[in-house]
């Protein structure tokens, strides 16, 4: 069961210059969300912005629910200005989360930019079994590094300009890792990716070339979040599917690029 | 206090309906909305064969509104009758099915099938291109609209027939009259208004189909005006649609001449918008000593 409610902001603090962490009081949220699920968050009392914005679950517990979000446009620009005690509308949890890996499988998590928000709770759940590849354009865009370090087996960061970690894209780094660890059987690996669309497409290519299975979390312009409006279509081998309902997490091989 | 209203033969427990395409087949919202409380559910438009819809991005937000070009994606009438109709029939509400076709014959076949299946109402979506007439829209050509409605009317025995009018015409009164004279039991208006938005950085249209239908609060004054104009021209009931977000909007439409209202984009913004509107109308009636909601229809003072 998802739920629609008005939630109070407990905190809304900058994490860096264009990302914030939103902490909501979540009494009455009946269901424990799974990593990869999302919520629609709405600003009340205005028609501009009109629609709610989909945010991945970042963290939950102790009567709180956390969202890590990038300030991108009008909606998130207004949200950033909201303060403790103010209220937002919250619809969720929605969609399907990441299926967990079977035993003895090494999960490789691939996060690009704000894609870390969706993979963070998965990394937490997998505790020290996951290897996380986390890339951004510059070092100061990488978020929550200290927490992530303590969470995963290995954290491999990369930046486009080399200002932190390895220079190159997260895909470059993933390819190097797979080549230099060729003793790892691809059948013992499982990919989990979230990030911008070109990155997901590249992950799919790597997966198909190397024969590695896995999951990606997709995005789409979304209006309702509950499967009614058919806005957030994603092209799959079985035709268009809804990001909000059949997704946002899909098996990599399902998506048609 | 009486909230019931009549649309043709249909008696609705209250005037609040869902606009086609914004409420799926009802099921999608059943976690949030007690469907029994709705005046009617108007389901997503149905065609004879399934349609896969347009490539994404299919929507974008604009100031106080949104553009959509979903491309009439739907499962086709056969699957609808098999899986969705029995589901909605479990609820104590009226079911209105929006239908779309590319030829008059397709509309006739669809409406006949749905009439036989016992749906309460059939809403003609006339914003589809007529493939036999070179892609002309049924809804913007009076002759074609009249012929379509008359032919469908002859085949629909029990269901209430509603024509959903396009706002993309110079004089809505003439189209409202055509609908009335051709045997439509009611009209619903307005459908979305064609619009466009461009990303100035990529220079690409914000939706893949380039042009989409604008909905939401941005179009409400246009819709209220058109409902008012249609009300001055016809006697059949009008279902007001276009940016209705709350009970105040709903009452505004009724004062302009609407007998019933449908919430569309509002469902996306607030999944319980329909229920909030019903509650709001009840409180408004109490506060203003209105015993019968029908008093409001056309109650505009000039």
Coordinates of C-alpha atoms in Angstrom, one line a residue:
Chain A
X1 CA 0.0 0.0 0.0
X2 CA 1.2 3.4 -0.9
X3 CA 0.0 6.4 1.0
X4 CA -0.7 10.0 0.4
X5 CA -0.1 12.4 3.3
X6 CA 1.1 15.8 4.3
X7 CA 4.5 15.6 5.9
X8 CA 6.4 18.1 8.0
X9 CA 9.9 19.1 7.1
X10 CA 12.4 18.4 9.9
X11 CA 15.4 19.5 8.1
X12 CA 16.3 20.7 4.6
X13 CA 20.0 21.3 4.5
X14 CA 22.5 21.9 1.7
X15 CA 24.9 19.0 1.1
X16 CA 26.9 21.0 -1.4
X17 CA 26.1 24.0 -3.7
X18 CA 23.4 22.3 -5.7
X19 CA 22.2 19.4 -3.6
X20 CA 20.1 19.3 -0.5
X21 CA 19.1 16.6 2.0
X22 CA 15.4 16.8 2.8
X23 CA 14.3 15.1 6.1
X24 CA 10.6 14.6 6.6
X25 CA 8.7 13.5 9.6
X26 CA 6.9 10.3 8.5
X27 CA 4.2 9.3 10.9
X28 CA 1.6 7.1 9.4
X29 CA 3.7 5.8 6.5
X30 CA 2.5 2.2 6.8
X31 CA 5.0 0.4 4.7
X32 CA 8.7 0.1 4.9
X33 CA 10.0 1.2 1.5
X34 CA 12.6 -0.8 -0.4
X35 CA 15.8 0.6 -1.9
X36 CA 15.0 1.8 -5.5
X37 CA 11.4 2.8 -4.7
X38 CA 10.4 6.4 -4.9
X39 CA 8.0 9.0 -3.6
X40 CA 6.3 11.9 -5.3
X41 CA 7.0 15.1 -3.3
X42 CA 4.8 18.1 -3.8
X43 CA 4.9 21.8 -2.7
X44 CA 1.5 22.7 -1.4
X45 CA -0.4 25.9 -2.1
X46 CA 1.0 26.8 -5.5
X47 CA 0.1 25.9 -9.1
X48 CA 3.5 26.7 -10.4
X49 CA 5.2 24.3 -10.1
X50 CA 2.2 22.2 -10.5
X51 CA 3.2 18.5 -10.5
X52 CA 4.9 16.6 -7.8
X53 CA 8.5 15.6 -8.3
X54 CA 9.7 12.0 -8.1
X55 CA 12.5 11.4 -5.6
X56 CA 14.2 8.2 -4.9
X57 CA 14.2 6.9 -1.3
X58 CA 17.5 7.9 0.2
X59 CA 17.1 6.7 3.8
X60 CA 14.3 5.9 6.2
X61 CA 13.9 5.0 9.8
X62 CA 13.2 6.5 13.3
X63 CA 10.1 8.0 12.0
X64 CA 11.9 9.9 9.3
X65 CA 12.3 9.7 5.6
X66 CA 15.2 11.3 3.8
X67 CA 15.6 12.4 0.2
X68 CA 18.8 13.6 -1.4
X69 CA 18.0 15.9 -4.3
X70 CA 19.7 17.9 -6.9
X71 CA 18.5 21.5 -7.4
X72 CA 17.7 21.4 -11.1
X73 CA 14.7 23.6 -12.0
X74 CA 11.8 25.6 -10.6
X75 CA 10.4 22.8 -8.4
X76 CA 13.6 21.8 -6.7
X77 CA 14.6 25.5 -6.6
X78 CA 11.5 26.3 -4.5
X79 CA 11.8 23.2 -2.4
X80 CA 15.4 24.2 -1.4
X81 CA 14.0 27.4 0.1
X82 CA 11.6 25.5 2.4
X83 CA 12.3 25.4 6.1
X84 CA 11.8 23.2 9.1
X85 CA 8.2 23.1 10.1
X86 CA 6.9 23.7 6.6
X87 CA 4.9 21.0 4.9
X88 CA 5.1 19.1 1.7
X89 CA 2.8 16.4 0.2
X90 CA 4.1 12.9 0.0
X91 CA 2.9 10.1 -2.1
X92 CA 4.5 6.7 -1.8
X93 CA 6.4 4.4 -1.6
X94 CA 5.9 3.8 -5.3
X95 CA 7.2 1.5 -8.0
X96 CA 9.5 -1.5 -7.6
X97 CA 12.8 -1.5 -5.9
X98 CA 16.0 -3.4 -6.6
X99 CA 15.8 -7.2 -6.3
X100 CA 18.5 -8.3 -3.9
X101 CA 21.4 -10.4 -5.1
X102 CA 21.5 -14.2 -4.3
X103 CA 24.1 -15.4 -1.9
X104 CA 27.8 -15.4 -3.1
X105 CA 27.1 -13.0 -5.8
X106 CA 29.1 -9.8 -5.8
X107 CA 26.9 -6.7 -6.5
X108 CA 28.6 -4.0 -8.5
X109 CA 26.8 -0.7 -7.9
X110 CA 27.2 2.0 -10.6
X111 CA 26.1 5.5 -9.6
X112 CA 26.3 8.6 -11.8
X113 CA 25.7 12.0 -10.2
X114 CA 22.5 12.1 -8.2
X115 CA 21.9 8.4 -9.1
X116 CA 23.7 7.8 -5.8
X117 CA 20.4 8.8 -4.0
X118 CA 18.7 5.6 -5.3
X119 CA 21.7 3.3 -4.8
X120 CA 22.6 4.6 -1.3
X121 CA 20.0 2.6 0.5
X122 CA 20.8 -0.5 -1.5
X123 CA 24.5 -0.1 -0.5
X124 CA 23.4 0.2 3.1
X125 CA 21.3 -2.9 2.9
X126 CA 24.0 -5.0 1.1
X127 CA 26.4 -3.8 3.9
X128 CA 30.0 -4.7 3.1
X129 CA 29.4 -7.0 0.1
X130 CA 29.0 -4.3 -2.6
X131 CA 31.6 -2.7 -4.8
X132 CA 30.4 0.9 -5.6
X133 CA 31.5 2.8 -8.6
X134 CA 30.5 6.4 -8.1
X135 CA 31.2 9.0 -10.7
X136 CA 30.5 12.7 -11.1
X137 CA 31.7 15.6 -13.2
X138 CA 33.9 17.1 -10.5
X139 CA 35.0 16.1 -7.0
X140 CA 32.8 18.6 -5.2
X141 CA 29.7 17.0 -6.8
X142 CA 30.3 13.7 -5.1
X143 CA 28.1 13.3 -2.1
X144 CA 28.1 11.4 1.2
X145 CA 31.6 9.9 0.6
X146 CA 32.4 9.4 4.2
X147 CA 29.2 7.5 4.9
X148 CA 29.6 5.4 1.7
X149 CA 33.2 4.5 2.6
X150 CA 32.1 2.8 5.8
X151 CA 29.2 1.1 4.0
X152 CA 30.6 -0.8 1.1
X153 CA 33.4 -3.3 0.5
X154 CA 35.1 -1.0 -1.9
X155 CA 34.3 2.5 -3.1
X156 CA 35.8 3.5 -6.5
X157 CA 35.2 7.1 -7.3
X158 CA 35.8 8.8 -10.6
X159 CA 35.4 12.3 -12.0
X160 CA 35.3 13.6 -15.6
X161 CA 38.0 16.2 -14.8
X162 CA 40.1 14.0 -12.4
X163 CA 39.5 16.4 -9.5
X164 CA 38.7 13.3 -7.3
X165 CA 39.4 9.6 -7.7
X166 CA 40.2 8.3 -11.1
X167 CA 39.9 10.5 -14.2
X168 CA 37.2 9.4 -16.6
X169 CA 33.6 8.2 -16.6
X170 CA 32.2 5.6 -14.3
X171 CA 32.0 3.4 -17.3
X172 CA 35.7 3.8 -18.1
X173 CA 36.5 2.8 -14.5
X174 CA 34.0 -0.1 -14.6
X175 CA 35.6 -1.5 -17.7
X176 CA 39.1 -1.2 -16.2
X177 CA 37.9 -3.0 -13.1
X178 CA 36.4 -5.8 -15.1
X179 CA 39.5 -6.3 -17.3
X180 CA 41.9 -6.3 -14.4
X181 CA 39.7 -8.6 -12.4
X182 CA 39.1 -11.1 -15.2
X183 CA 39.4 -13.9 -12.6
X184 CA 35.9 -12.9 -11.5
X185 CA 33.2 -15.0 -13.2
X186 CA 30.7 -12.8 -14.8
X187 CA 28.0 -15.1 -13.5
X188 CA 29.1 -14.2 -10.0
X189 CA 28.5 -10.5 -10.6
X190 CA 25.3 -8.5 -10.7
X191 CA 25.1 -4.9 -11.8
X192 CA 22.9 -2.2 -10.2
X193 CA 23.0 1.2 -12.0
X194 CA 21.3 4.5 -11.5
X195 CA 22.4 7.7 -13.3
X196 CA 21.9 9.8 -16.4
X197 CA 20.5 8.1 -19.4
X198 CA 23.7 7.9 -21.5
X199 CA 25.4 6.3 -18.5
X200 CA 22.6 3.7 -18.2
X201 CA 22.9 3.0 -21.9
X202 CA 26.6 2.5 -21.6
X203 CA 26.1 0.1 -18.6
X204 CA 23.7 -1.9 -20.8
X205 CA 26.3 -2.2 -23.4
X206 CA 28.9 -3.4 -20.9
X207 CA 26.4 -5.8 -19.5
X208 CA 25.6 -7.3 -22.9
X209 CA 29.2 -7.4 -24.1
X210 CA 30.5 -9.1 -20.9
X211 CA 27.4 -11.2 -20.3
X212 CA 26.7 -9.7 -16.9
X213 CA 23.1 -9.5 -15.6
X214 CA 21.7 -6.7 -13.5
X215 CA 19.2 -3.9 -12.9
X216 CA 18.9 -0.3 -13.8
X217 CA 16.7 2.4 -12.4
X218 CA 15.1 4.5 -15.1
X219 CA 13.7 8.0 -15.2
X220 CA 10.9 9.6 -17.2
X221 CA 8.8 12.8 -17.1
X222 CA 6.1 11.8 -14.7
X223 CA 2.8 13.3 -13.8
X224 CA 0.7 10.9 -11.6
X225 CA 3.3 8.4 -10.2
X226 CA 0.6 5.7 -9.9
X227 CA 0.4 4.3 -13.4
X228 CA -2.7 6.3 -14.5
X229 CA -1.4 8.9 -16.9
X230 CA 1.0 6.8 -19.0
X231 CA 3.4 9.8 -19.2
X232 CA 6.6 8.1 -18.0
X233 CA 6.9 5.5 -20.8
X234 CA 10.1 3.6 -21.3
X235 CA 10.7 1.5 -24.3
X236 CA 11.2 -2.2 -23.5
X237 CA 11.4 -5.4 -25.4
X238 CA 7.8 -5.9 -24.6
X239 CA 6.7 -2.4 -25.7
X240 CA 6.3 0.7 -23.6
X241 CA 6.2 0.2 -19.9
X242 CA 5.6 2.7 -17.1
X243 CA 8.6 3.9 -15.1
X244 CA 6.3 4.5 -12.1
X245 CA 4.6 1.2 -12.1
X246 CA 6.5 -1.6 -13.8
X247 CA 9.7 0.3 -12.9
X248 CA 11.6 2.3 -12.0
X249 CA 13.9 -0.7 -11.7
X250 CA 14.1 -2.9 -14.8
X251 CA 16.4 -5.9 -15.7
X252 CA 19.1 -4.4 -17.9
X253 CA 18.3 -6.5 -20.9
X254 CA 14.6 -5.5 -20.9
X255 CA 15.3 -1.9 -21.9
X256 CA 15.5 -0.9 -25.6
X257 CA 17.9 2.0 -26.2
Chain B
X1 CA -29.1 18.6 0.7
X2 CA -29.3 17.2 -2.8
X3 CA -26.1 16.7 -4.7
X4 CA -27.5 14.4 -7.4
X5 CA -27.6 15.5 -11.0
X6 CA -28.8 14.0 -14.2
X7 CA -26.8 13.6 -17.4
X8 CA -29.3 12.2 -20.0
X9 CA -30.7 9.0 -18.4
X10 CA -27.9 8.8 -15.9
X11 CA -28.5 9.9 -12.3
X12 CA -25.2 10.7 -10.6
X13 CA -24.9 10.8 -6.8
X14 CA -22.8 13.9 -7.1
X15 CA -21.5 16.0 -10.0
X16 CA -17.8 15.1 -9.7
X17 CA -16.3 12.9 -12.3
X18 CA -12.8 12.1 -13.5
X19 CA -11.5 13.4 -16.9
X20 CA -10.6 10.8 -19.4
X21 CA -6.9 9.8 -19.5
X22 CA -6.2 11.2 -16.0
X23 CA -7.6 8.4 -13.9
X24 CA -6.5 5.3 -15.7
X25 CA -9.2 2.7 -15.4
X26 CA -10.0 3.6 -11.9
X27 CA -8.0 0.8 -10.4
X28 CA -4.8 2.9 -10.4
X29 CA -6.3 5.3 -7.9
X30 CA -8.3 2.9 -5.8
X31 CA -5.6 2.8 -3.1
X32 CA -6.3 6.5 -2.4
X33 CA -9.9 7.1 -3.5
X34 CA -13.0 5.2 -2.5
X35 CA -14.4 4.9 -6.0
X36 CA -17.9 4.4 -4.6
X37 CA -17.9 8.1 -3.7
X38 CA -17.4 9.4 -7.2
X39 CA -20.3 10.7 -9.4
X40 CA -18.8 8.8 -12.3
X41 CA -15.5 7.5 -13.6
X42 CA -14.6 8.4 -17.1
X43 CA -11.9 5.9 -18.1
X44 CA -8.9 6.3 -20.4
X45 CA -9.9 6.5 -24.1
X46 CA -10.4 3.1 -25.8
X47 CA -9.9 2.2 -29.4
X48 CA -10.8 -1.0 -31.2
X49 CA -7.2 -2.2 -31.5
X50 CA -4.6 -1.6 -28.8
X51 CA -2.4 1.5 -29.3
X52 CA 1.1 1.6 -28.1
X53 CA 1.3 5.4 -27.8
X54 CA 3.9 8.0 -28.6
X55 CA 7.6 7.9 -27.8
X56 CA 8.8 9.6 -24.7
X57 CA 9.1 12.3 -23.4
X58 CA 5.3 12.4 -23.5
X59 CA 4.7 15.3 -21.1
X60 CA 6.3 18.4 -19.8
X61 CA 5.3 20.9 -17.2
X62 CA 4.6 24.5 -18.2
X63 CA 3.5 27.5 -16.1
X64 CA 0.4 26.3 -14.1
X65 CA -0.1 23.5 -16.5
X66 CA 1.3 20.6 -18.5
X67 CA 1.5 19.5 -22.1
X68 CA 0.9 15.9 -22.9
X69 CA 1.0 13.8 -26.0
X70 CA 0.5 10.3 -24.7
X71 CA -0.7 9.2 -28.2
X72 CA -3.9 7.5 -27.0
X73 CA -2.1 4.5 -25.6
X74 CA -4.6 1.9 -24.6
X75 CA -5.3 -1.8 -24.4
X76 CA -8.1 -2.0 -26.9
X77 CA -11.8 -2.6 -26.3
X78 CA -11.5 -6.4 -26.1
X79 CA -9.0 -6.4 -23.2
X80 CA -10.9 -3.5 -21.6
X81 CA -14.1 -5.6 -21.5
X82 CA -12.3 -8.6 -20.2
X83 CA -10.2 -7.1 -17.4
X84 CA -11.2 -3.5 -16.6
X85 CA -15.0 -3.5 -16.9
X86 CA -15.5 -6.2 -14.3
X87 CA -13.2 -4.4 -11.9
X88 CA -15.1 -1.0 -12.1
X89 CA -18.4 -2.8 -11.9
X90 CA -17.6 -3.8 -8.4
X91 CA -18.1 -0.2 -7.4
X92 CA -21.2 1.8 -6.9
X93 CA -20.5 4.5 -9.4
X94 CA -21.3 5.3 -13.0
X95 CA -18.9 4.2 -15.7
X96 CA -18.4 6.3 -18.7
X97 CA -16.1 5.1 -21.5
X98 CA -14.2 7.5 -23.7
X99 CA -13.9 6.2 -27.2
X100 CA -11.7 7.1 -30.2
X101 CA -11.7 6.0 -33.8
X102 CA -10.2 7.0 -37.1
X103 CA -13.4 6.4 -39.1
X104 CA -17.1 6.7 -38.3
X105 CA -17.4 2.9 -38.6
X106 CA -14.8 2.5 -35.8
X107 CA -16.8 4.7 -33.5
X108 CA -20.0 2.8 -34.4
X109 CA -18.4 -0.6 -33.7
X110 CA -16.9 0.6 -30.4
X111 CA -20.0 2.3 -29.1
X112 CA -22.2 -0.6 -30.1
X113 CA -19.9 -3.1 -28.3
X114 CA -19.8 -0.9 -25.2
X115 CA -23.5 -0.3 -25.2
X116 CA -24.1 -4.0 -25.4
X117 CA -21.7 -4.5 -22.5
X118 CA -23.9 -2.2 -20.4
X119 CA -21.6 0.8 -19.7
X120 CA -23.5 3.8 -18.4
X121 CA -22.1 6.3 -20.7
X122 CA -20.1 6.7 -23.8
X123 CA -18.0 9.8 -24.4
X124 CA -17.0 10.5 -28.0
X125 CA -13.4 11.8 -28.2
X126 CA -13.7 13.7 -31.4
X127 CA -10.1 15.1 -31.4
X128 CA -8.9 12.2 -33.5
X129 CA -8.0 12.5 -37.2
X130 CA -10.4 11.0 -39.7
X131 CA -8.1 8.9 -41.8
X132 CA -10.6 8.6 -44.6
X133 CA -11.0 12.4 -44.8
X134 CA -7.3 13.1 -45.0
X135 CA -6.7 13.3 -41.3
X136 CA -9.3 16.1 -40.6
X137 CA -10.4 16.2 -37.0
X138 CA -14.0 15.1 -36.4
X139 CA -14.2 17.7 -33.7
X140 CA -13.4 20.7 -35.8
X141 CA -15.7 20.1 -38.8
X142 CA -19.3 20.6 -38.1
X143 CA -20.6 18.4 -40.9
X144 CA -18.4 15.5 -40.0
X145 CA -19.2 15.9 -36.3
X146 CA -22.9 15.9 -37.0
X147 CA -22.6 12.8 -39.2
X148 CA -20.5 11.0 -36.6
X149 CA -22.9 11.7 -33.7
X150 CA -26.0 10.8 -35.7
X151 CA -24.6 7.5 -36.9
X152 CA -23.3 6.6 -33.4
X153 CA -26.7 7.7 -31.9
X154 CA -28.6 5.2 -34.1
X155 CA -26.5 2.4 -32.7
X156 CA -26.5 3.3 -29.0
X157 CA -29.6 2.1 -27.3
X158 CA -29.1 2.3 -23.6
X159 CA -25.9 4.2 -22.8
X160 CA -25.9 7.9 -22.4
X161 CA -24.1 9.5 -25.2
X162 CA -21.7 12.4 -24.5
X163 CA -19.7 14.3 -27.0
X164 CA -16.4 15.8 -25.8
X165 CA -15.9 19.0 -27.6
X166 CA -12.5 20.3 -28.8
X167 CA -11.7 23.9 -27.8
X168 CA -9.8 24.3 -31.1
X169 CA -12.8 26.0 -32.9
X170 CA -13.7 29.6 -33.4
X171 CA -17.2 29.4 -32.1
X172 CA -17.9 26.6 -29.6
X173 CA -21.7 27.4 -29.6
X174 CA -22.0 26.1 -33.1
X175 CA -20.4 22.8 -32.2
X176 CA -22.4 22.5 -29.1
X177 CA -25.6 22.9 -31.2
X178 CA -24.4 20.3 -33.7
X179 CA -24.0 17.9 -30.8
X180 CA -27.4 18.6 -29.4
X181 CA -29.2 18.5 -32.8
X182 CA -27.4 15.2 -33.8
X183 CA -28.7 13.4 -30.7
X184 CA -26.0 13.7 -28.1
X185 CA -27.4 13.5 -24.6
X186 CA -24.8 15.8 -23.2
X187 CA -21.5 17.5 -24.1
X188 CA -18.3 17.7 -22.2
X189 CA -15.8 20.5 -22.6
X190 CA -13.1 21.3 -23.0
X191 CA -10.5 18.9 -24.2
X192 CA -6.9 20.0 -24.0
X193 CA -5.6 23.0 -26.0
X194 CA -2.8 22.3 -28.5
X195 CA 0.5 23.8 -27.2
X196 CA 4.2 23.5 -27.5
X197 CA 7.3 24.1 -25.4
X198 CA 11.0 24.2 -26.4
X199 CA 14.1 23.6 -24.4
X200 CA 16.3 26.6 -25.3
X201 CA 19.5 24.9 -24.5
X202 CA 19.0 21.8 -26.7
X203 CA 16.7 23.7 -29.1
X204 CA 14.5 20.6 -29.0
X205 CA 10.8 20.4 -28.3
X206 CA 10.1 19.4 -24.7
X207 CA 7.9 16.5 -25.8
X208 CA 8.8 14.1 -28.5
X209 CA 5.6 14.7 -30.5
X210 CA 6.4 18.4 -30.5
X211 CA 2.8 19.5 -30.1
X212 CA 0.8 18.3 -27.1
X213 CA -2.4 19.1 -25.2
X214 CA -2.2 21.8 -22.6
X215 CA -4.2 21.1 -19.4
X216 CA -4.3 22.3 -15.8
X217 CA -5.1 25.6 -14.1
X218 CA -3.5 27.5 -17.1
X219 CA -6.5 26.7 -19.3
X220 CA -9.3 27.2 -16.7
X221 CA -10.5 30.7 -17.8
X222 CA -10.7 29.5 -21.4
X223 CA -12.7 26.5 -20.3
X224 CA -15.1 28.5 -18.1
X225 CA -15.7 30.9 -21.0
X226 CA -16.5 28.0 -23.4
X227 CA -18.8 26.3 -20.9
X228 CA -20.6 29.6 -20.5
X229 CA -20.9 30.1 -24.3
X230 CA -22.1 26.5 -24.8
X231 CA -24.6 27.0 -22.0
X232 CA -26.2 29.9 -23.9
X233 CA -26.6 27.8 -27.0
X234 CA -27.9 24.4 -25.9
X235 CA -30.3 22.8 -23.4
X236 CA -28.5 19.4 -23.0
X237 CA -26.3 19.1 -19.9
X238 CA -22.7 20.2 -19.9
X239 CA -19.8 18.5 -18.2
X240 CA -17.3 21.2 -17.4
X241 CA -13.6 20.3 -17.7
X242 CA -10.4 22.3 -17.8
X243 CA -8.1 23.0 -14.9
X244 CA -10.5 22.2 -12.1
X245 CA -8.3 21.8 -9.0
X246 CA -10.7 22.4 -6.1
X247 CA -14.3 22.9 -5.2
X248 CA -14.2 26.6 -5.9
X249 CA -13.2 25.8 -9.5
X250 CA -16.0 23.3 -9.7
X251 CA -18.6 25.7 -8.5
X252 CA -17.3 28.4 -10.9
X253 CA -17.9 25.9 -13.8
X254 CA -21.4 25.2 -12.6
X255 CA -22.3 28.9 -12.3
X256 CA -21.1 29.2 -15.9
X257 CA -23.5 26.5 -16.9
X258 CA -22.0 23.1 -16.1
X259 CA -24.3 20.4 -14.7
X260 CA -21.3 18.2 -13.7
X261 CA -17.6 18.6 -13.6
X262 CA -14.6 16.5 -14.3
X263 CA -11.2 16.8 -12.6
X264 CA -8.2 15.9 -14.7
X265 CA -4.8 17.2 -14.1
X266 CA -5.8 17.8 -10.5
X267 CA -5.6 14.0 -9.9
X268 CA -1.9 14.1 -10.6
X269 CA -1.4 17.0 -8.2
X270 CA -3.6 15.6 -5.5
X271 CA -4.7 11.9 -5.8
X272 CA -7.7 12.6 -3.6
X273 CA -8.7 15.8 -5.5
X274 CA -12.1 14.4 -6.6
X275 CA -13.0 13.5 -2.9
X276 CA -11.8 16.9 -1.7
X277 CA -14.0 18.6 -4.4
X278 CA -17.1 16.6 -3.3
X279 CA -16.5 17.5 0.4
X280 CA -15.9 21.1 -0.6
X281 CA -19.1 21.4 -2.6
X282 CA -21.0 20.0 0.4
X283 CA -19.6 22.5 2.8
X284 CA -20.2 25.3 0.3
X285 CA -23.8 24.3 0.0
X286 CA -24.3 24.2 3.8
X287 CA -22.6 27.6 4.3
X288 CA -24.7 29.2 1.5
X289 CA -28.0 27.4 2.3
X290 CA -28.2 25.7 -1.1
X291 CA -30.5 22.8 -0.8
X292 CA -30.2 21.5 -4.3
X293 CA -27.0 21.6 -6.3
X294 CA -28.9 22.0 -9.6
X295 CA -29.6 25.6 -8.5
X296 CA -26.0 26.5 -9.2
X297 CA -26.0 25.4 -12.9
X298 CA -26.1 28.6 -14.9
X299 CA -26.5 30.7 -11.8
X300 CA -24.1 33.4 -13.0
X301 CA -25.4 36.9 -12.3
X302 CA -24.7 39.3 -15.1

